[in-house]
């Protein structure tokens, strides 16, 4: 058995939406970090990813945390709250409680928590000011509540101004593209004292479709609003992409 067993829980950010392989399956920062981790150690690691797109912070905790802990990880990553911040009536402290619960359960199980703040997408989103204020408040509140907790690995992306550039985002303006996911993976590895490939911080841009406002709302905002009204989620019926350990070499 390898010395590192890394399990990731979360929503579309951790699932890797926006950074799809040629066959359409998401890759994303967690897959990349696992690869970079194994390369940096010079030995295989075990990796699982239970993240499901569309999940709010507490459903991630309720549905994924204990399942992840039963796998016996050495490290567990968590990010949540991005979907919560898009909804009216969001209580920042309630999201903070989810982070605190993850950190506490990891501490109880002797697992190292890797806590992430997602990147700031507001440069291209409707209600940008409201979402930015909520993201600022969430990042500040989580770090304030847990800053005295030992052995937390922090990967704070929200305050990374470079990641706000549209060239790091997919056409839906809500999920990062391959450039964004590589930059986040580099930050996670840096937080673990693992050297990431230098190029990951700022990969060359690739041509991506830039949708006009009307087309953007029709293609991306409209379906999102419809799911909210019908009580559906983009993650309905989806299974984790790596529900059991897979060896990364």
PDB file of C-alpha atoms in Angstrom:
ATOM      1  CA  UNK A   1       0.000   0.000   0.000  1.00  0.00           C
ATOM      2  CA  UNK A   2       1.260   3.490  -0.826  1.00  0.00           C
ATOM      3  CA  UNK A   3       1.906   6.130   1.822  1.00  0.00           C
ATOM      4  CA  UNK A   4      -0.611   8.635   0.407  1.00  0.00           C
ATOM      5  CA  UNK A   5      -4.326   7.939   0.007  1.00  0.00           C
ATOM      6  CA  UNK A   6      -6.031  11.101  -1.254  1.00  0.00           C
ATOM      7  CA  UNK A   7      -9.820  11.397  -1.528  1.00  0.00           C
ATOM      8  CA  UNK A   8     -11.579  14.485  -2.884  1.00  0.00           C
ATOM      9  CA  UNK A   9     -15.168  15.497  -2.078  1.00  0.00           C
ATOM     10  CA  UNK A  10     -17.164  18.417  -3.405  1.00  0.00           C
ATOM     11  CA  UNK A  11     -19.156  19.703  -6.361  1.00  0.00           C
ATOM     12  CA  UNK A  12     -18.404  20.474 -10.025  1.00  0.00           C
ATOM     13  CA  UNK A  13     -15.217  22.345  -9.101  1.00  0.00           C
ATOM     14  CA  UNK A  14     -13.718  19.184  -7.636  1.00  0.00           C
ATOM     15  CA  UNK A  15     -15.327  16.875 -10.187  1.00  0.00           C
ATOM     16  CA  UNK A  16     -13.450  18.845 -12.846  1.00  0.00           C
ATOM     17  CA  UNK A  17     -16.272  20.290 -14.947  1.00  0.00           C
ATOM     18  CA  UNK A  18     -14.896  22.657 -17.592  1.00  0.00           C
ATOM     19  CA  UNK A  19     -11.691  20.666 -18.065  1.00  0.00           C
ATOM     20  CA  UNK A  20     -12.951  17.758 -20.123  1.00  0.00           C
ATOM     21  CA  UNK A  21     -10.918  15.037 -21.759  1.00  0.00           C
ATOM     22  CA  UNK A  22     -11.477  14.259 -25.460  1.00  0.00           C
ATOM     23  CA  UNK A  23     -14.111  11.658 -24.502  1.00  0.00           C
ATOM     24  CA  UNK A  24     -16.063  14.267 -22.540  1.00  0.00           C
ATOM     25  CA  UNK A  25     -15.244  13.039 -19.039  1.00  0.00           C
ATOM     26  CA  UNK A  26     -14.088  15.717 -16.588  1.00  0.00           C
ATOM     27  CA  UNK A  27     -10.476  15.809 -15.414  1.00  0.00           C
ATOM     28  CA  UNK A  28      -9.902  18.911 -13.282  1.00  0.00           C
ATOM     29  CA  UNK A  29      -7.570  20.084 -10.550  1.00  0.00           C
ATOM     30  CA  UNK A  30      -7.986  17.080  -8.229  1.00  0.00           C
ATOM     31  CA  UNK A  31      -6.988  14.577 -10.919  1.00  0.00           C
ATOM     32  CA  UNK A  32      -4.075  16.812 -11.870  1.00  0.00           C
ATOM     33  CA  UNK A  33      -2.991  17.264  -8.264  1.00  0.00           C
ATOM     34  CA  UNK A  34      -3.014  13.495  -7.755  1.00  0.00           C
ATOM     35  CA  UNK A  35      -0.801  13.064 -10.810  1.00  0.00           C
ATOM     36  CA  UNK A  36       1.563  15.823  -9.682  1.00  0.00           C
ATOM     37  CA  UNK A  37       1.646  14.432  -6.151  1.00  0.00           C
ATOM     38  CA  UNK A  38       2.710  10.978  -7.342  1.00  0.00           C
ATOM     39  CA  UNK A  39       5.314  12.495  -9.656  1.00  0.00           C
ATOM     40  CA  UNK A  40       6.664  14.724  -6.892  1.00  0.00           C
ATOM     41  CA  UNK A  41       6.995  11.833  -4.454  1.00  0.00           C
ATOM     42  CA  UNK A  42       8.420   9.518  -7.073  1.00  0.00           C
ATOM     43  CA  UNK A  43       6.004   6.784  -6.025  1.00  0.00           C
ATOM     44  CA  UNK A  44       2.360   5.843  -6.667  1.00  0.00           C
ATOM     45  CA  UNK A  45      -0.467   7.229  -4.577  1.00  0.00           C
ATOM     46  CA  UNK A  46      -4.048   6.060  -4.145  1.00  0.00           C
ATOM     47  CA  UNK A  47      -6.747   8.487  -5.314  1.00  0.00           C
ATOM     48  CA  UNK A  48     -10.543   8.643  -5.137  1.00  0.00           C
ATOM     49  CA  UNK A  49     -12.928  11.422  -6.174  1.00  0.00           C
ATOM     50  CA  UNK A  50     -16.516  11.405  -4.878  1.00  0.00           C
ATOM     51  CA  UNK A  51     -17.464  14.905  -6.078  1.00  0.00           C
ATOM     52  CA  UNK A  52     -20.798  15.408  -7.856  1.00  0.00           C
ATOM     53  CA  UNK A  53     -21.655  18.535  -9.820  1.00  0.00           C
ATOM     54  CA  UNK A  54     -24.505  20.744  -8.645  1.00  0.00           C
ATOM     55  CA  UNK A  55     -24.231  19.822  -4.972  1.00  0.00           C
ATOM     56  CA  UNK A  56     -24.696  22.408  -2.234  1.00  0.00           C
ATOM     57  CA  UNK A  57     -22.200  22.479   0.632  1.00  0.00           C
ATOM     58  CA  UNK A  58     -24.178  20.471   3.169  1.00  0.00           C
ATOM     59  CA  UNK A  59     -25.297  17.739   0.750  1.00  0.00           C
ATOM     60  CA  UNK A  60     -21.595  17.269  -0.045  1.00  0.00           C
ATOM     61  CA  UNK A  61     -20.930  16.765   3.665  1.00  0.00           C
ATOM     62  CA  UNK A  62     -23.997  14.589   4.244  1.00  0.00           C
ATOM     63  CA  UNK A  63     -23.564  12.384   1.171  1.00  0.00           C
ATOM     64  CA  UNK A  64     -19.811  12.214   0.639  1.00  0.00           C
ATOM     65  CA  UNK A  65     -17.832  12.859   3.831  1.00  0.00           C
ATOM     66  CA  UNK A  66     -18.476   9.664   5.781  1.00  0.00           C
ATOM     67  CA  UNK A  67     -18.230   7.539   2.639  1.00  0.00           C
ATOM     68  CA  UNK A  68     -14.852   9.125   1.956  1.00  0.00           C
ATOM     69  CA  UNK A  69     -13.641   8.510   5.507  1.00  0.00           C
ATOM     70  CA  UNK A  70     -14.584   4.826   5.349  1.00  0.00           C
ATOM     71  CA  UNK A  71     -12.009   4.486   2.549  1.00  0.00           C
ATOM     72  CA  UNK A  72      -9.263   5.163   5.098  1.00  0.00           C
ATOM     73  CA  UNK A  73      -7.594   8.187   3.472  1.00  0.00           C
ATOM     74  CA  UNK A  74      -4.497   9.972   4.668  1.00  0.00           C
ATOM     75  CA  UNK A  75      -5.687  13.238   3.072  1.00  0.00           C
ATOM     76  CA  UNK A  76      -9.171  14.538   2.235  1.00  0.00           C
ATOM     77  CA  UNK A  77      -9.909  17.647   0.187  1.00  0.00           C
ATOM     78  CA  UNK A  78     -13.102  19.666   0.490  1.00  0.00           C
ATOM     79  CA  UNK A  79     -14.583  22.650  -1.256  1.00  0.00           C
ATOM     80  CA  UNK A  80     -18.206  23.690  -1.162  1.00  0.00           C
ATOM     81  CA  UNK A  81     -20.441  26.723  -1.262  1.00  0.00           C
ATOM     82  CA  UNK A  82     -20.105  27.777  -4.880  1.00  0.00           C
ATOM     83  CA  UNK A  83     -23.610  26.612  -5.736  1.00  0.00           C
ATOM     84  CA  UNK A  84     -24.988  28.017  -2.483  1.00  0.00           C
ATOM     85  CA  UNK A  85     -23.713  31.485  -3.349  1.00  0.00           C
ATOM     86  CA  UNK A  86     -25.788  31.518  -6.541  1.00  0.00           C
ATOM     87  CA  UNK A  87     -29.029  31.118  -4.587  1.00  0.00           C
ATOM     88  CA  UNK A  88     -31.062  33.753  -2.729  1.00  0.00           C
ATOM     89  CA  UNK A  89     -31.093  33.594   1.040  1.00  0.00           C
ATOM     90  CA  UNK A  90     -27.707  31.940   1.344  1.00  0.00           C
ATOM     91  CA  UNK A  91     -26.340  32.033   4.897  1.00  0.00           C
ATOM     92  CA  UNK A  92     -22.548  32.256   4.820  1.00  0.00           C
ATOM     93  CA  UNK A  93     -22.209  30.926   8.374  1.00  0.00           C
ATOM     94  CA  UNK A  94     -24.109  27.792   7.392  1.00  0.00           C
ATOM     95  CA  UNK A  95     -21.522  27.094   4.676  1.00  0.00           C
ATOM     96  CA  UNK A  96     -18.721  27.819   7.150  1.00  0.00           C
ATOM     97  CA  UNK A  97     -20.230  25.190   9.457  1.00  0.00           C
ATOM     98  CA  UNK A  98     -19.782  22.631   6.667  1.00  0.00           C
ATOM     99  CA  UNK A  99     -16.059  23.409   6.459  1.00  0.00           C
ATOM    100  CA  UNK A 100     -15.753  23.186  10.242  1.00  0.00           C
ATOM    101  CA  UNK A 101     -17.517  19.804  10.244  1.00  0.00           C
ATOM    102  CA  UNK A 102     -15.149  18.434   7.603  1.00  0.00           C
ATOM    103  CA  UNK A 103     -12.101  19.652   9.521  1.00  0.00           C
ATOM    104  CA  UNK A 104     -13.412  18.211  12.797  1.00  0.00           C
ATOM    105  CA  UNK A 105     -14.245  14.784  11.337  1.00  0.00           C
ATOM    106  CA  UNK A 106     -10.845  14.618   9.658  1.00  0.00           C
ATOM    107  CA  UNK A 107      -9.167  15.487  12.941  1.00  0.00           C
ATOM    108  CA  UNK A 108     -11.135  12.758  14.707  1.00  0.00           C
ATOM    109  CA  UNK A 109     -10.052  10.209  12.107  1.00  0.00           C
ATOM    110  CA  UNK A 110      -6.421  11.304  11.893  1.00  0.00           C
ATOM    111  CA  UNK A 111      -6.856  12.514   8.301  1.00  0.00           C
ATOM    112  CA  UNK A 112      -5.183  15.658   6.954  1.00  0.00           C
ATOM    113  CA  UNK A 113      -7.848  18.044   5.577  1.00  0.00           C
ATOM    114  CA  UNK A 114      -7.103  20.005   2.420  1.00  0.00           C
ATOM    115  CA  UNK A 115      -9.518  22.947   2.380  1.00  0.00           C
ATOM    116  CA  UNK A 116      -9.957  24.927  -0.808  1.00  0.00           C
ATOM    117  CA  UNK A 117     -11.563  28.214  -1.678  1.00  0.00           C
ATOM    118  CA  UNK A 118     -12.767  28.093  -5.265  1.00  0.00           C
ATOM    119  CA  UNK A 119     -11.741  30.646  -7.841  1.00  0.00           C
ATOM    120  CA  UNK A 120     -13.719  33.873  -8.327  1.00  0.00           C
ATOM    121  CA  UNK A 121     -15.904  33.627 -11.486  1.00  0.00           C
ATOM    122  CA  UNK A 122     -17.651  36.961 -11.128  1.00  0.00           C
ATOM    123  CA  UNK A 123     -15.918  38.686 -14.008  1.00  0.00           C
ATOM    124  CA  UNK A 124     -18.414  37.123 -16.409  1.00  0.00           C
ATOM    125  CA  UNK A 125     -21.490  36.339 -14.310  1.00  0.00           C
ATOM    126  CA  UNK A 126     -24.816  38.044 -13.707  1.00  0.00           C
ATOM    127  CA  UNK A 127     -25.225  39.292 -10.107  1.00  0.00           C
ATOM    128  CA  UNK A 128     -21.437  39.574  -9.972  1.00  0.00           C
ATOM    129  CA  UNK A 129     -21.347  42.093  -7.132  1.00  0.00           C
ATOM    130  CA  UNK A 130     -23.529  39.979  -4.850  1.00  0.00           C
ATOM    131  CA  UNK A 131     -21.585  36.788  -5.569  1.00  0.00           C
ATOM    132  CA  UNK A 132     -18.232  38.546  -5.041  1.00  0.00           C
ATOM    133  CA  UNK A 133     -19.369  39.881  -1.669  1.00  0.00           C
ATOM    134  CA  UNK A 134     -20.554  36.428  -0.595  1.00  0.00           C
ATOM    135  CA  UNK A 135     -17.318  34.824  -1.763  1.00  0.00           C
ATOM    136  CA  UNK A 136     -15.234  37.406   0.070  1.00  0.00           C
ATOM    137  CA  UNK A 137     -17.266  36.859   3.229  1.00  0.00           C
ATOM    138  CA  UNK A 138     -17.105  33.070   2.981  1.00  0.00           C
ATOM    139  CA  UNK A 139     -13.342  32.972   2.452  1.00  0.00           C
ATOM    140  CA  UNK A 140     -12.732  35.343   5.350  1.00  0.00           C
ATOM    141  CA  UNK A 141     -15.139  33.512   7.658  1.00  0.00           C
ATOM    142  CA  UNK A 142     -13.767  30.023   6.977  1.00  0.00           C
ATOM    143  CA  UNK A 143     -10.175  31.048   7.547  1.00  0.00           C
ATOM    144  CA  UNK A 144     -11.140  32.989  10.674  1.00  0.00           C
ATOM    145  CA  UNK A 145     -13.015  30.030  12.186  1.00  0.00           C
ATOM    146  CA  UNK A 146     -10.286  27.489  11.424  1.00  0.00           C
ATOM    147  CA  UNK A 147      -7.048  29.468  11.399  1.00  0.00           C
ATOM    148  CA  UNK A 148      -5.993  28.082  14.783  1.00  0.00           C
ATOM    149  CA  UNK A 149      -6.653  24.484  13.754  1.00  0.00           C
ATOM    150  CA  UNK A 150      -3.426  22.570  13.239  1.00  0.00           C
ATOM    151  CA  UNK A 151      -2.590  20.379  10.247  1.00  0.00           C
ATOM    152  CA  UNK A 152      -5.014  21.980   7.775  1.00  0.00           C
ATOM    153  CA  UNK A 153      -3.631  22.351   4.261  1.00  0.00           C
ATOM    154  CA  UNK A 154      -5.019  25.589   2.786  1.00  0.00           C
ATOM    155  CA  UNK A 155      -5.382  26.254  -0.940  1.00  0.00           C
ATOM    156  CA  UNK A 156      -7.061  29.656  -1.229  1.00  0.00           C
ATOM    157  CA  UNK A 157      -7.944  30.472  -4.837  1.00  0.00           C
ATOM    158  CA  UNK A 158     -10.678  33.094  -4.355  1.00  0.00           C
ATOM    159  CA  UNK A 159      -8.187  35.912  -3.804  1.00  0.00           C
ATOM    160  CA  UNK A 160      -6.056  34.964  -6.838  1.00  0.00           C
ATOM    161  CA  UNK A 161      -6.680  37.937  -9.128  1.00  0.00           C
ATOM    162  CA  UNK A 162      -5.031  36.162 -12.073  1.00  0.00           C
ATOM    163  CA  UNK A 163      -7.682  33.449 -11.996  1.00  0.00           C
ATOM    164  CA  UNK A 164     -10.395  36.046 -12.598  1.00  0.00           C
ATOM    165  CA  UNK A 165      -9.202  36.548 -16.157  1.00  0.00           C
ATOM    166  CA  UNK A 166     -11.691  35.132 -18.716  1.00  0.00           C
ATOM    167  CA  UNK A 167      -8.913  33.059 -20.316  1.00  0.00           C
ATOM    168  CA  UNK A 168      -9.049  30.719 -17.285  1.00  0.00           C
ATOM    169  CA  UNK A 169     -12.781  30.044 -17.670  1.00  0.00           C
ATOM    170  CA  UNK A 170     -14.946  27.855 -19.876  1.00  0.00           C
ATOM    171  CA  UNK A 171     -17.699  29.309 -22.113  1.00  0.00           C
ATOM    172  CA  UNK A 172     -20.311  28.930 -19.361  1.00  0.00           C
ATOM    173  CA  UNK A 173     -18.270  31.503 -17.336  1.00  0.00           C
ATOM    174  CA  UNK A 174     -18.965  29.490 -14.173  1.00  0.00           C
ATOM    175  CA  UNK A 175     -16.465  26.624 -14.459  1.00  0.00           C
ATOM    176  CA  UNK A 176     -12.742  26.933 -15.031  1.00  0.00           C
ATOM    177  CA  UNK A 177     -11.183  25.536 -18.191  1.00  0.00           C
ATOM    178  CA  UNK A 178      -7.944  23.539 -18.429  1.00  0.00           C
ATOM    179  CA  UNK A 179      -5.849  26.647 -17.649  1.00  0.00           C
ATOM    180  CA  UNK A 180      -7.771  27.354 -14.480  1.00  0.00           C
ATOM    181  CA  UNK A 181      -7.730  23.774 -13.245  1.00  0.00           C
ATOM    182  CA  UNK A 182      -3.984  23.484 -13.824  1.00  0.00           C
ATOM    183  CA  UNK A 183      -3.359  26.684 -11.848  1.00  0.00           C
ATOM    184  CA  UNK A 184      -5.484  25.423  -8.934  1.00  0.00           C
ATOM    185  CA  UNK A 185      -3.689  22.059  -9.018  1.00  0.00           C
ATOM    186  CA  UNK A 186      -0.357  23.880  -8.842  1.00  0.00           C
ATOM    187  CA  UNK A 187      -1.563  25.795  -5.775  1.00  0.00           C
ATOM    188  CA  UNK A 188      -2.704  22.592  -4.051  1.00  0.00           C
ATOM    189  CA  UNK A 189       0.653  20.940  -4.706  1.00  0.00           C
ATOM    190  CA  UNK A 190       2.495  24.020  -3.464  1.00  0.00           C
ATOM    191  CA  UNK A 191       0.426  23.882  -0.265  1.00  0.00           C
ATOM    192  CA  UNK A 192       1.550  20.272   0.167  1.00  0.00           C
ATOM    193  CA  UNK A 193       5.200  21.256  -0.347  1.00  0.00           C
ATOM    194  CA  UNK A 194       5.238  19.388  -3.659  1.00  0.00           C
ATOM    195  CA  UNK A 195       6.798  21.153  -6.637  1.00  0.00           C
ATOM    196  CA  UNK A 196       4.293  21.533  -9.462  1.00  0.00           C
ATOM    197  CA  UNK A 197       5.405  21.892 -13.078  1.00  0.00           C
ATOM    198  CA  UNK A 198       6.089  25.603 -13.502  1.00  0.00           C
ATOM    199  CA  UNK A 199       3.990  25.744 -16.673  1.00  0.00           C
ATOM    200  CA  UNK A 200       0.838  24.787 -14.756  1.00  0.00           C
ATOM    201  CA  UNK A 201       0.606  28.259 -13.250  1.00  0.00           C
ATOM    202  CA  UNK A 202       0.042  29.927 -16.612  1.00  0.00           C
ATOM    203  CA  UNK A 203      -0.511  27.552 -19.525  1.00  0.00           C
ATOM    204  CA  UNK A 204      -0.850  29.067 -23.013  1.00  0.00           C
ATOM    205  CA  UNK A 205      -4.333  30.149 -23.940  1.00  0.00           C
ATOM    206  CA  UNK A 206      -6.379  28.078 -26.355  1.00  0.00           C
ATOM    207  CA  UNK A 207      -9.056  29.405 -28.672  1.00  0.00           C
ATOM    208  CA  UNK A 208     -12.447  29.125 -27.009  1.00  0.00           C
ATOM    209  CA  UNK A 209     -15.851  30.245 -28.194  1.00  0.00           C
ATOM    210  CA  UNK A 210     -16.923  33.587 -26.809  1.00  0.00           C
ATOM    211  CA  UNK A 211     -20.705  33.656 -26.717  1.00  0.00           C
ATOM    212  CA  UNK A 212     -22.579  36.865 -27.297  1.00  0.00           C
ATOM    213  CA  UNK A 213     -24.791  37.928 -24.399  1.00  0.00           C
ATOM    214  CA  UNK A 214     -28.050  36.629 -25.861  1.00  0.00           C
ATOM    215  CA  UNK A 215     -26.508  33.272 -26.833  1.00  0.00           C
ATOM    216  CA  UNK A 216     -24.845  32.946 -23.430  1.00  0.00           C
ATOM    217  CA  UNK A 217     -28.132  33.434 -21.598  1.00  0.00           C
ATOM    218  CA  UNK A 218     -29.930  31.005 -23.919  1.00  0.00           C
ATOM    219  CA  UNK A 219     -27.266  28.303 -23.705  1.00  0.00           C
ATOM    220  CA  UNK A 220     -26.198  28.511 -20.057  1.00  0.00           C
ATOM    221  CA  UNK A 221     -28.278  30.829 -17.862  1.00  0.00           C
ATOM    222  CA  UNK A 222     -31.674  29.669 -19.125  1.00  0.00           C
ATOM    223  CA  UNK A 223     -31.117  25.956 -18.397  1.00  0.00           C
ATOM    224  CA  UNK A 224     -29.715  26.818 -14.955  1.00  0.00           C
ATOM    225  CA  UNK A 225     -32.808  28.877 -14.093  1.00  0.00           C
ATOM    226  CA  UNK A 226     -35.079  26.091 -15.357  1.00  0.00           C
ATOM    227  CA  UNK A 227     -33.382  23.560 -13.072  1.00  0.00           C
ATOM    228  CA  UNK A 228     -33.879  25.873 -10.102  1.00  0.00           C
ATOM    229  CA  UNK A 229     -37.604  26.198 -10.803  1.00  0.00           C
ATOM    230  CA  UNK A 230     -38.066  22.458 -11.324  1.00  0.00           C
ATOM    231  CA  UNK A 231     -35.968  21.414  -8.328  1.00  0.00           C
ATOM    232  CA  UNK A 232     -33.484  19.532 -10.462  1.00  0.00           C
ATOM    233  CA  UNK A 233     -29.695  19.488 -10.387  1.00  0.00           C
ATOM    234  CA  UNK A 234     -27.064  18.981 -13.052  1.00  0.00           C
ATOM    235  CA  UNK A 235     -25.738  16.166 -10.870  1.00  0.00           C
ATOM    236  CA  UNK A 236     -28.974  14.187 -10.647  1.00  0.00           C
ATOM    237  CA  UNK A 237     -28.327  10.524 -11.394  1.00  0.00           C
ATOM    238  CA  UNK A 238     -24.563  10.909 -11.595  1.00  0.00           C
ATOM    239  CA  UNK A 239     -22.141   8.597  -9.805  1.00  0.00           C
ATOM    240  CA  UNK A 240     -18.666   9.571  -8.584  1.00  0.00           C
ATOM    241  CA  UNK A 241     -16.036   9.198 -11.261  1.00  0.00           C
ATOM    242  CA  UNK A 242     -13.625   7.460  -8.855  1.00  0.00           C
ATOM    243  CA  UNK A 243     -15.735   5.964  -6.093  1.00  0.00           C
ATOM    244  CA  UNK A 244     -13.010   3.531  -5.076  1.00  0.00           C
ATOM    245  CA  UNK A 245      -9.225   3.826  -4.886  1.00  0.00           C
ATOM    246  CA  UNK A 246      -7.382   4.077  -8.159  1.00  0.00           C
ATOM    247  CA  UNK A 247      -3.592   3.971  -8.281  1.00  0.00           C
ATOM    248  CA  UNK A 248      -1.885   7.035  -9.749  1.00  0.00           C
ATOM    249  CA  UNK A 249       1.672   6.521 -10.915  1.00  0.00           C
TER     250      UNK A 249
END
